PDB file of C-alpha atoms in Angstrom:
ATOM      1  CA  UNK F 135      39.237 -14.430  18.064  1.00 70.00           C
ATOM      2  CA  UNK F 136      38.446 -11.952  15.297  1.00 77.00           C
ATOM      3  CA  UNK F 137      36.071 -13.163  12.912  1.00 89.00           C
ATOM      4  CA  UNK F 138      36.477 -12.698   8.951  1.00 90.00           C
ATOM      5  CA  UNK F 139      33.353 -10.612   9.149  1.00 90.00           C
ATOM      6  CA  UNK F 140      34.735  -7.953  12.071  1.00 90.00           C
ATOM      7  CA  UNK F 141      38.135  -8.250   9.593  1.00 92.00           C
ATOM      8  CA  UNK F 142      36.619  -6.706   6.521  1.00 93.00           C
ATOM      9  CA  UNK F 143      34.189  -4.486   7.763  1.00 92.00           C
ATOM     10  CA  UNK F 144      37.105  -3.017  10.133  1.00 90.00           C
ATOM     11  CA  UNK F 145      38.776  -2.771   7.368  1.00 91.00           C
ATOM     12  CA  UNK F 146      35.975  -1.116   5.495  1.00 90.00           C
ATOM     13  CA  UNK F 147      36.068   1.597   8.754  1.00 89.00           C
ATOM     14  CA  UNK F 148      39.729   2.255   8.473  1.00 88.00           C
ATOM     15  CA  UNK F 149      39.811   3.369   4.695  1.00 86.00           C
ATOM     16  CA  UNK F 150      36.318   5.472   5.229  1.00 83.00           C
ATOM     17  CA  UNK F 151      38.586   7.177   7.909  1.00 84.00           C
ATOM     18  CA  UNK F 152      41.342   7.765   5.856  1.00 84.00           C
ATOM     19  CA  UNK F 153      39.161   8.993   2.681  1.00 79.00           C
ATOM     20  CA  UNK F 154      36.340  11.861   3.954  1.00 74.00           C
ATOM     21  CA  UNK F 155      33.598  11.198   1.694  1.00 74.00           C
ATOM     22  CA  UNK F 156      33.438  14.488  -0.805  1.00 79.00           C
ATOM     23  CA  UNK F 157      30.391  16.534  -1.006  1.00 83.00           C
ATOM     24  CA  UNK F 158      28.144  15.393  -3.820  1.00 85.00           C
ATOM     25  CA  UNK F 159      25.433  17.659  -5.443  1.00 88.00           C
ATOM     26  CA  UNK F 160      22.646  14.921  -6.717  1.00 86.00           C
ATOM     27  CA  UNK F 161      21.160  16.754  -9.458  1.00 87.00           C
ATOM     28  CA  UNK F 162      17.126  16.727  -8.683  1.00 81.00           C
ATOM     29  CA  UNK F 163      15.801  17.861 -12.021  1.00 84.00           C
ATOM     30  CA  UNK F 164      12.543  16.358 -11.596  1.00 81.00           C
ATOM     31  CA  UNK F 165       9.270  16.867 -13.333  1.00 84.00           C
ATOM     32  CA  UNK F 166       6.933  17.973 -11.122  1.00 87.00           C
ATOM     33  CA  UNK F 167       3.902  19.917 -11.004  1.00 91.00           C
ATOM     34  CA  UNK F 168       1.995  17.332 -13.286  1.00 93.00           C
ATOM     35  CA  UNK F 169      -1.886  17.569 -13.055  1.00 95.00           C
ATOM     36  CA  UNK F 170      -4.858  16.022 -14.794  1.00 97.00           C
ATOM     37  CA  UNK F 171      -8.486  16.949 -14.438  1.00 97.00           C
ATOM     38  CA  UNK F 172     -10.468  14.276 -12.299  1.00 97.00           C
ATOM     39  CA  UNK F 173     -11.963  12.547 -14.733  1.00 98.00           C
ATOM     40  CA  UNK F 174      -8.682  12.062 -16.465  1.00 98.00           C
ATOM     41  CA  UNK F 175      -6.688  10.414 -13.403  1.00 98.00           C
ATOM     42  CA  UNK F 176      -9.342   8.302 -12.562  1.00 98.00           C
ATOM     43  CA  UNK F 177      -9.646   6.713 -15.663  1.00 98.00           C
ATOM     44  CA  UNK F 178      -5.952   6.215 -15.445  1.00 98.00           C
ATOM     45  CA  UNK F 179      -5.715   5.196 -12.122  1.00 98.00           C
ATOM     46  CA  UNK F 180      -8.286   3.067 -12.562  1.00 98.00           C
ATOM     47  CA  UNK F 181      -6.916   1.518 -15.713  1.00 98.00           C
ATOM     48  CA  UNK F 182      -3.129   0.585 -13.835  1.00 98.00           C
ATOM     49  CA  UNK F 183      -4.786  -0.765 -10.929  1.00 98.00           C
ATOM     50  CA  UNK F 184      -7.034  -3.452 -13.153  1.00 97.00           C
ATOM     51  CA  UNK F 185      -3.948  -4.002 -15.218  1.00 96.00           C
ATOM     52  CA  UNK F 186      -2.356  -5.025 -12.202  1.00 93.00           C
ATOM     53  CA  UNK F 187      -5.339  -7.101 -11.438  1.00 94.00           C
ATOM     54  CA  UNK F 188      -6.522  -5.628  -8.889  1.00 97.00           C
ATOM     55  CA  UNK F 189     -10.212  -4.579  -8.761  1.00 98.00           C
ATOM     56  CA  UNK F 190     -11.713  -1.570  -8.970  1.00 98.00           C
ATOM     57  CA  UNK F 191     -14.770  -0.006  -7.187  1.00 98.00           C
ATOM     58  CA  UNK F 192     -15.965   3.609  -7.377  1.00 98.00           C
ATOM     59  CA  UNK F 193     -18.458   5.204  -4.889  1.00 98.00           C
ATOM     60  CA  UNK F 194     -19.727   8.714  -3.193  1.00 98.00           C
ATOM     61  CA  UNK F 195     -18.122   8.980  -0.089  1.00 98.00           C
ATOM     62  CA  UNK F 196     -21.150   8.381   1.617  1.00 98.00           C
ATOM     63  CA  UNK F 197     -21.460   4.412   0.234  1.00 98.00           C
ATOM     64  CA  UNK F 198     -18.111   4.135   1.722  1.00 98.00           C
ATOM     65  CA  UNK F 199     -19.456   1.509   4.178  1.00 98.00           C
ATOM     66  CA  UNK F 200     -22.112  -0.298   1.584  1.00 98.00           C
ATOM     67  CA  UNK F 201     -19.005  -0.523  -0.793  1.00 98.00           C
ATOM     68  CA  UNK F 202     -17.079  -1.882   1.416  1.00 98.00           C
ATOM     69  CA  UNK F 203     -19.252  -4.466   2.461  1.00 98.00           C
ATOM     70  CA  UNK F 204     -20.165  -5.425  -0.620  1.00 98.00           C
ATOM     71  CA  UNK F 205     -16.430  -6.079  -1.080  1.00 98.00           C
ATOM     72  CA  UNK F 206     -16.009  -8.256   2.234  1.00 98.00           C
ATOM     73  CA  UNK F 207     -19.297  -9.973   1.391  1.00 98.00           C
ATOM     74  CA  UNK F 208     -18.403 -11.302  -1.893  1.00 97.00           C
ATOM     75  CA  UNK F 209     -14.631 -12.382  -1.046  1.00 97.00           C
ATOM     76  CA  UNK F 210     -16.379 -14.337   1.814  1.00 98.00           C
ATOM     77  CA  UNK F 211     -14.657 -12.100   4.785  1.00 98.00           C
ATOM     78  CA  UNK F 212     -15.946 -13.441   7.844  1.00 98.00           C
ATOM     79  CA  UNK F 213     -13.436 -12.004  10.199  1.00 98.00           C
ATOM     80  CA  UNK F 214     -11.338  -8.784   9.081  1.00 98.00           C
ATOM     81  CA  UNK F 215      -8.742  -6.951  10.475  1.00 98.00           C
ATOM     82  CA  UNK F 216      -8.231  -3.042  10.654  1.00 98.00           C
ATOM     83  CA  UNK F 217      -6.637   0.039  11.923  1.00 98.00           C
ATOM     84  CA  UNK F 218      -6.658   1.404  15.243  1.00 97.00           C
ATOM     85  CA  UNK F 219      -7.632   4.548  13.676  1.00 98.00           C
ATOM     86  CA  UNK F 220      -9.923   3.573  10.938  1.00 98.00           C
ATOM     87  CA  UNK F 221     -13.174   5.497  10.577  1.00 98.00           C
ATOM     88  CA  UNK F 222     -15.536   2.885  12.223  1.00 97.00           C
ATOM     89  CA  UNK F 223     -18.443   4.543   9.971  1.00 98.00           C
ATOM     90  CA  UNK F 224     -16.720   2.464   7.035  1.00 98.00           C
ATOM     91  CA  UNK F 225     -17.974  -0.887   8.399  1.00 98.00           C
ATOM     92  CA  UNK F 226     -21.539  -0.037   9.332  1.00 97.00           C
ATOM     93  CA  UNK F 227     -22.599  -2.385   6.687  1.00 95.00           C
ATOM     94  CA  UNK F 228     -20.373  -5.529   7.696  1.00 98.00           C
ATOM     95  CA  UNK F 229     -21.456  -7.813  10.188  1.00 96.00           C
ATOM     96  CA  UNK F 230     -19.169 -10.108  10.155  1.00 97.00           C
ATOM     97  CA  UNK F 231     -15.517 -10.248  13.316  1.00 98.00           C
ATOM     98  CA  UNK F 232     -13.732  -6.849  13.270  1.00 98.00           C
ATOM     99  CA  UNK F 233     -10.317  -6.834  15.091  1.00 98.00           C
ATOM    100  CA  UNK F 234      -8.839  -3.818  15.693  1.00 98.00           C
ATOM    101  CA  UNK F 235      -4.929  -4.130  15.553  1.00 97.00           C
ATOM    102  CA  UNK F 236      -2.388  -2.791  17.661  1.00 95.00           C
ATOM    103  CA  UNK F 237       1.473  -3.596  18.362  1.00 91.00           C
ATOM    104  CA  UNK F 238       0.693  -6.454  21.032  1.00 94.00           C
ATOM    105  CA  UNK F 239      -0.909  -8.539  18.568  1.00 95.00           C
ATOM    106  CA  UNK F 240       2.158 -10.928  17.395  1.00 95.00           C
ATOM    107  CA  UNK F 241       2.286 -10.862  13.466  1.00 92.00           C
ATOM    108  CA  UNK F 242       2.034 -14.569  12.886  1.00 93.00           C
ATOM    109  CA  UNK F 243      -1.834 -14.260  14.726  1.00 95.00           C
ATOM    110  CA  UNK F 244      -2.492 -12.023  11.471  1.00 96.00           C
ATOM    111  CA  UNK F 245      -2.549 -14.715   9.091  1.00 95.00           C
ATOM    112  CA  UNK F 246      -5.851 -16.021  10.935  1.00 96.00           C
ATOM    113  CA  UNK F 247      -7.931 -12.687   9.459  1.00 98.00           C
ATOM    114  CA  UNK F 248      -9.774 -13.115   6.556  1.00 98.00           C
ATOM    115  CA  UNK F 249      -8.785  -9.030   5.077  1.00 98.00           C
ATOM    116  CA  UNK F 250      -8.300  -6.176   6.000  1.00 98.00           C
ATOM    117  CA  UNK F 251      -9.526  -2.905   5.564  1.00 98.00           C
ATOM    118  CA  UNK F 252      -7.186   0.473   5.394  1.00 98.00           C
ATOM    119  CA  UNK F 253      -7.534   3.743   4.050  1.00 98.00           C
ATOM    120  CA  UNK F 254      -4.600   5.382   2.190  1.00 98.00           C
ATOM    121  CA  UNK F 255      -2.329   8.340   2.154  1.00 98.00           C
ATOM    122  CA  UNK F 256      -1.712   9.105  -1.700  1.00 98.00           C
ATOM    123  CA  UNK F 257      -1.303   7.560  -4.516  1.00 98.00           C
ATOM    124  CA  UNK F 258      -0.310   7.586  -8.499  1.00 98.00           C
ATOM    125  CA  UNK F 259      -2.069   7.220 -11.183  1.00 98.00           C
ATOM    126  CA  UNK F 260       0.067   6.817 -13.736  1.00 97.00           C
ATOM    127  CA  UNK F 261       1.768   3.615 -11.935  1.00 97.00           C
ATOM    128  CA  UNK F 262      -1.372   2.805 -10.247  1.00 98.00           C
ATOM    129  CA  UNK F 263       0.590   2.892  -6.962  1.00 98.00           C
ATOM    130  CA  UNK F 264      -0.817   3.102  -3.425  1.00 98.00           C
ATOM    131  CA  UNK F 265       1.316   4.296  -0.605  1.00 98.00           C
ATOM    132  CA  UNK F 266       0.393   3.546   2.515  1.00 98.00           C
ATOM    133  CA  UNK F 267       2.626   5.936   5.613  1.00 97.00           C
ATOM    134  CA  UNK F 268       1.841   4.075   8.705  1.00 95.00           C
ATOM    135  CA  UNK F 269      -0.760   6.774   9.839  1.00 97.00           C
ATOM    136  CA  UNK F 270      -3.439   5.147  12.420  1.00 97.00           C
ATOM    137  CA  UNK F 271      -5.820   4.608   9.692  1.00 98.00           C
ATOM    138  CA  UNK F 272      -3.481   2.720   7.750  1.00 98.00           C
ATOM    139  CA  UNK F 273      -2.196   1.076  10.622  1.00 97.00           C
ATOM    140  CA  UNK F 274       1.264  -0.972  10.419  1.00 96.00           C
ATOM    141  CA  UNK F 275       3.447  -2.398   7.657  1.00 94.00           C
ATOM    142  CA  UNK F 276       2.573  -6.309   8.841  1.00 95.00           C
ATOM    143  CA  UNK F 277      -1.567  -5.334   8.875  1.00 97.00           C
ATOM    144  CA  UNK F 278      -1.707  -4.852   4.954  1.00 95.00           C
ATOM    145  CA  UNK F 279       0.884  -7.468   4.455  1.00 94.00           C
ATOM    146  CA  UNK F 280       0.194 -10.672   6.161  1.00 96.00           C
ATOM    147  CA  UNK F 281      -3.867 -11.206   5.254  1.00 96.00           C
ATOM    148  CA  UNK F 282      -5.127 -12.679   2.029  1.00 96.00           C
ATOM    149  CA  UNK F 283      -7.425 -10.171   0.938  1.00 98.00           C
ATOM    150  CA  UNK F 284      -6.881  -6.043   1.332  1.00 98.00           C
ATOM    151  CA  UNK F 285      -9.494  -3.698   0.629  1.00 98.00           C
ATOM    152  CA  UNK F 286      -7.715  -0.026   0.116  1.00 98.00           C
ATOM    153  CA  UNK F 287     -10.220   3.208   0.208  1.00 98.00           C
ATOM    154  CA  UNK F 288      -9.050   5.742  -1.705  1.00 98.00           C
ATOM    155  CA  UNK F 289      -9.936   9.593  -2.223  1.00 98.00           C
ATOM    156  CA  UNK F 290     -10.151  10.565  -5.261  1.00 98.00           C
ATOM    157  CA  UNK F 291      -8.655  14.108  -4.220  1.00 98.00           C
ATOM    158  CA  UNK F 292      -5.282  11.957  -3.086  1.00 98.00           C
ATOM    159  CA  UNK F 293      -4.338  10.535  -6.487  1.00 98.00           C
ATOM    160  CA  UNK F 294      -1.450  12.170  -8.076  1.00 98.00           C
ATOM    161  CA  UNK F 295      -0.541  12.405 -11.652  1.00 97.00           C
ATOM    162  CA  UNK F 296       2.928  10.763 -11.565  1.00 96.00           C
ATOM    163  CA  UNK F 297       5.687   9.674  -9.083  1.00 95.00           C
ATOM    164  CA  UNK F 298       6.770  13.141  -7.985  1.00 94.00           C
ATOM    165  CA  UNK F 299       4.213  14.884  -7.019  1.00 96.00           C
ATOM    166  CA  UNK F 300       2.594  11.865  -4.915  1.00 97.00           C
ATOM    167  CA  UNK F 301       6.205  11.503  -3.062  1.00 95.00           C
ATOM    168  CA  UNK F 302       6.291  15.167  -2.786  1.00 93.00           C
ATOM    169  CA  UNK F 303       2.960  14.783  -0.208  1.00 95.00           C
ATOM    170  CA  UNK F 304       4.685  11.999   1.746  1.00 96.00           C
ATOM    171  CA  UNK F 305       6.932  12.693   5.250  1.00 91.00           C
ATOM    172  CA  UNK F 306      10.554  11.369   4.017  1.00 86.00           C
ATOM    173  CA  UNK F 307      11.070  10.304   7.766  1.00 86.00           C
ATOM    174  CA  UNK F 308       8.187   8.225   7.893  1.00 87.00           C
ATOM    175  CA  UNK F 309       7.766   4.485   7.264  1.00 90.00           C
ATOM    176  CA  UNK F 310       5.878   4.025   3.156  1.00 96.00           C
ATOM    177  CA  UNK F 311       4.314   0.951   1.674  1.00 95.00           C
ATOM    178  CA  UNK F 312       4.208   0.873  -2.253  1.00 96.00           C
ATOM    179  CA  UNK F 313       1.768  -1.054  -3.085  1.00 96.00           C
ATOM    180  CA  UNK F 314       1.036  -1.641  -6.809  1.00 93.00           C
ATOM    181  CA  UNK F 315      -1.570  -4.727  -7.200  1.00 90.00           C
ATOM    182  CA  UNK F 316      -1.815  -7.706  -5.681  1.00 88.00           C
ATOM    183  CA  UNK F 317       1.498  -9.145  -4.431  1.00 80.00           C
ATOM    184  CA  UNK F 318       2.686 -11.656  -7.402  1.00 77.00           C
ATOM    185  CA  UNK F 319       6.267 -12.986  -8.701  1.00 79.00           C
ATOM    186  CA  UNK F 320       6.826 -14.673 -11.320  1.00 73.00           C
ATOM    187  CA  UNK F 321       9.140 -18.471 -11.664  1.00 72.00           C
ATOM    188  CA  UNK F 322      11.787 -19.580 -13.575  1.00 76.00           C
ATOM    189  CA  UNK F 323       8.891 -20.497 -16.365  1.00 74.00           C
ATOM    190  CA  UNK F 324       7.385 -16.944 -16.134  1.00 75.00           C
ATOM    191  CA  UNK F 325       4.386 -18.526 -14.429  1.00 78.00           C
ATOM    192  CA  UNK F 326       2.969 -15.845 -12.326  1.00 76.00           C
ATOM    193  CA  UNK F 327       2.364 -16.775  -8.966  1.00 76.00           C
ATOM    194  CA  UNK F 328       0.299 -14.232  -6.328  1.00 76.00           C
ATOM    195  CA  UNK F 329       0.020 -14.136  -2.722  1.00 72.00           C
ATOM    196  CA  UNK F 330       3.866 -14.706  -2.611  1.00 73.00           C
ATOM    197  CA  UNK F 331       4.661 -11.770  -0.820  1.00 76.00           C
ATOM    198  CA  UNK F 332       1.922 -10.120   0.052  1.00 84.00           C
ATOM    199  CA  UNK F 333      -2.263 -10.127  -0.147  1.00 93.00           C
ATOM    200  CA  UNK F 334      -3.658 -12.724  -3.019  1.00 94.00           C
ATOM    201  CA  UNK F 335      -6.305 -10.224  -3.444  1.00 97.00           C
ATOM    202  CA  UNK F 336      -6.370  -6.060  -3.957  1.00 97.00           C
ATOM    203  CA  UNK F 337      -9.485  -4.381  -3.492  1.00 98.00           C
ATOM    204  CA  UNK F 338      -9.316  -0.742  -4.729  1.00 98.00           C
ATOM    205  CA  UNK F 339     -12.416   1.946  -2.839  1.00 98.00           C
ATOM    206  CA  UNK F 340     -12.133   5.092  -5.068  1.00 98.00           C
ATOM    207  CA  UNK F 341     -14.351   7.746  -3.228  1.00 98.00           C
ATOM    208  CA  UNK F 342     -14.728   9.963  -6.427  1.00 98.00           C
ATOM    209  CA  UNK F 343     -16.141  12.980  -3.957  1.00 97.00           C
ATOM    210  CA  UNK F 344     -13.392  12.749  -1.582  1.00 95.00           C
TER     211      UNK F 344
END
């Protein structure tokens, strides 16, 4: 017996069939080429980030680990998760449980990890958005998703101005996380609610020098 679902969406085949889609030119008239000295889109970045509440620390790339731990020590991180391909230098000041994640670890065992700890691939500063592409130091979509607390390091030299030109560094193909503050929603009241989605808790690394 045919269900009503196999009806319609045969249905839907047939008339694709009989009507070739035409060509379509999507006009990409873009502004691109944006740029801003570093001074400027830090202050920016910076400024997007907090307003998202996330918080901001800035360090020489070679606090990376004391910054970090600093971080972990103060949101009371005993056990973390992170990368397979995360620079283990950036945790020579933590002494609390690292796990290092891989595909045979179920998602649900996740939610047991007090943070995380990733590195990033570019991001914007005038949204204040992070994208994360699934590269080893970044590690999979689930890893920055499921924990309460993420701690982000990001290079200074991979902020972008504006939208375009931070997509514009990104593989199309590849998997991207946006990430733009802590996850939050809001009710029917407008009461903001965090941690729906996502991590309670954004930790932003800016390594100015990097």
């Amino acid at each position: 017996m045919t269900t009503a679902r196999e009806t319609v969406l045969g249905r839907i085949k047939d008339a694709l069939s009989l009507a070739p889609a035409p060509d379509i030119d999507v006009p990409r008239g873009y502004r691109t080429g944006r740029t801003l000295p570093d001074d400027e889109r830090l202050a920016l970045f910076s400024d997007r980030l907090v307003d998202y509440r996330a918080t901001v620390h800035t360090c020489t790339a070679d606090r990376t680990a004391h910054v970090v731990a600093e971080v972990l020590r103060k949101h009371g991180a005993r056990r973390i998760g992170v990368p397979a391909g995360l620079d283990a230098g950036w945790l020579d000041g933590y002494d609390g449980e690292v796990q290092r994640d891989s595909a045979d670890i179920p998602a649900p065992r996740l939610d047991a990890l007090d943070g995380v700890v990733t590195a990033s691939a570019v991001s914007c500063a005038e949204t204040g958005t992070i994208f994360l592409d699934g590269s080893p130091d970044q590690g999979r979509r689930a890893l920055s998703l499921v924990p309460d607390l993420h701690v982000c390091v990001v290079d200074l030299s991979t902020v972008e101005a504006g939208v375009p030109e931070a997509v514009a560094r990104l593989v199309p193909q590849g998997p991207t996380t946006l990430i733009s503050g802590p996850s939050a929603t809001s009710d029917i009241e407008l009461e903001r609610v965090e941690g729906v989605h996502g991590p309670r808790t954004l930790a932003v690394v800016i390594r100015t020098d990097a």
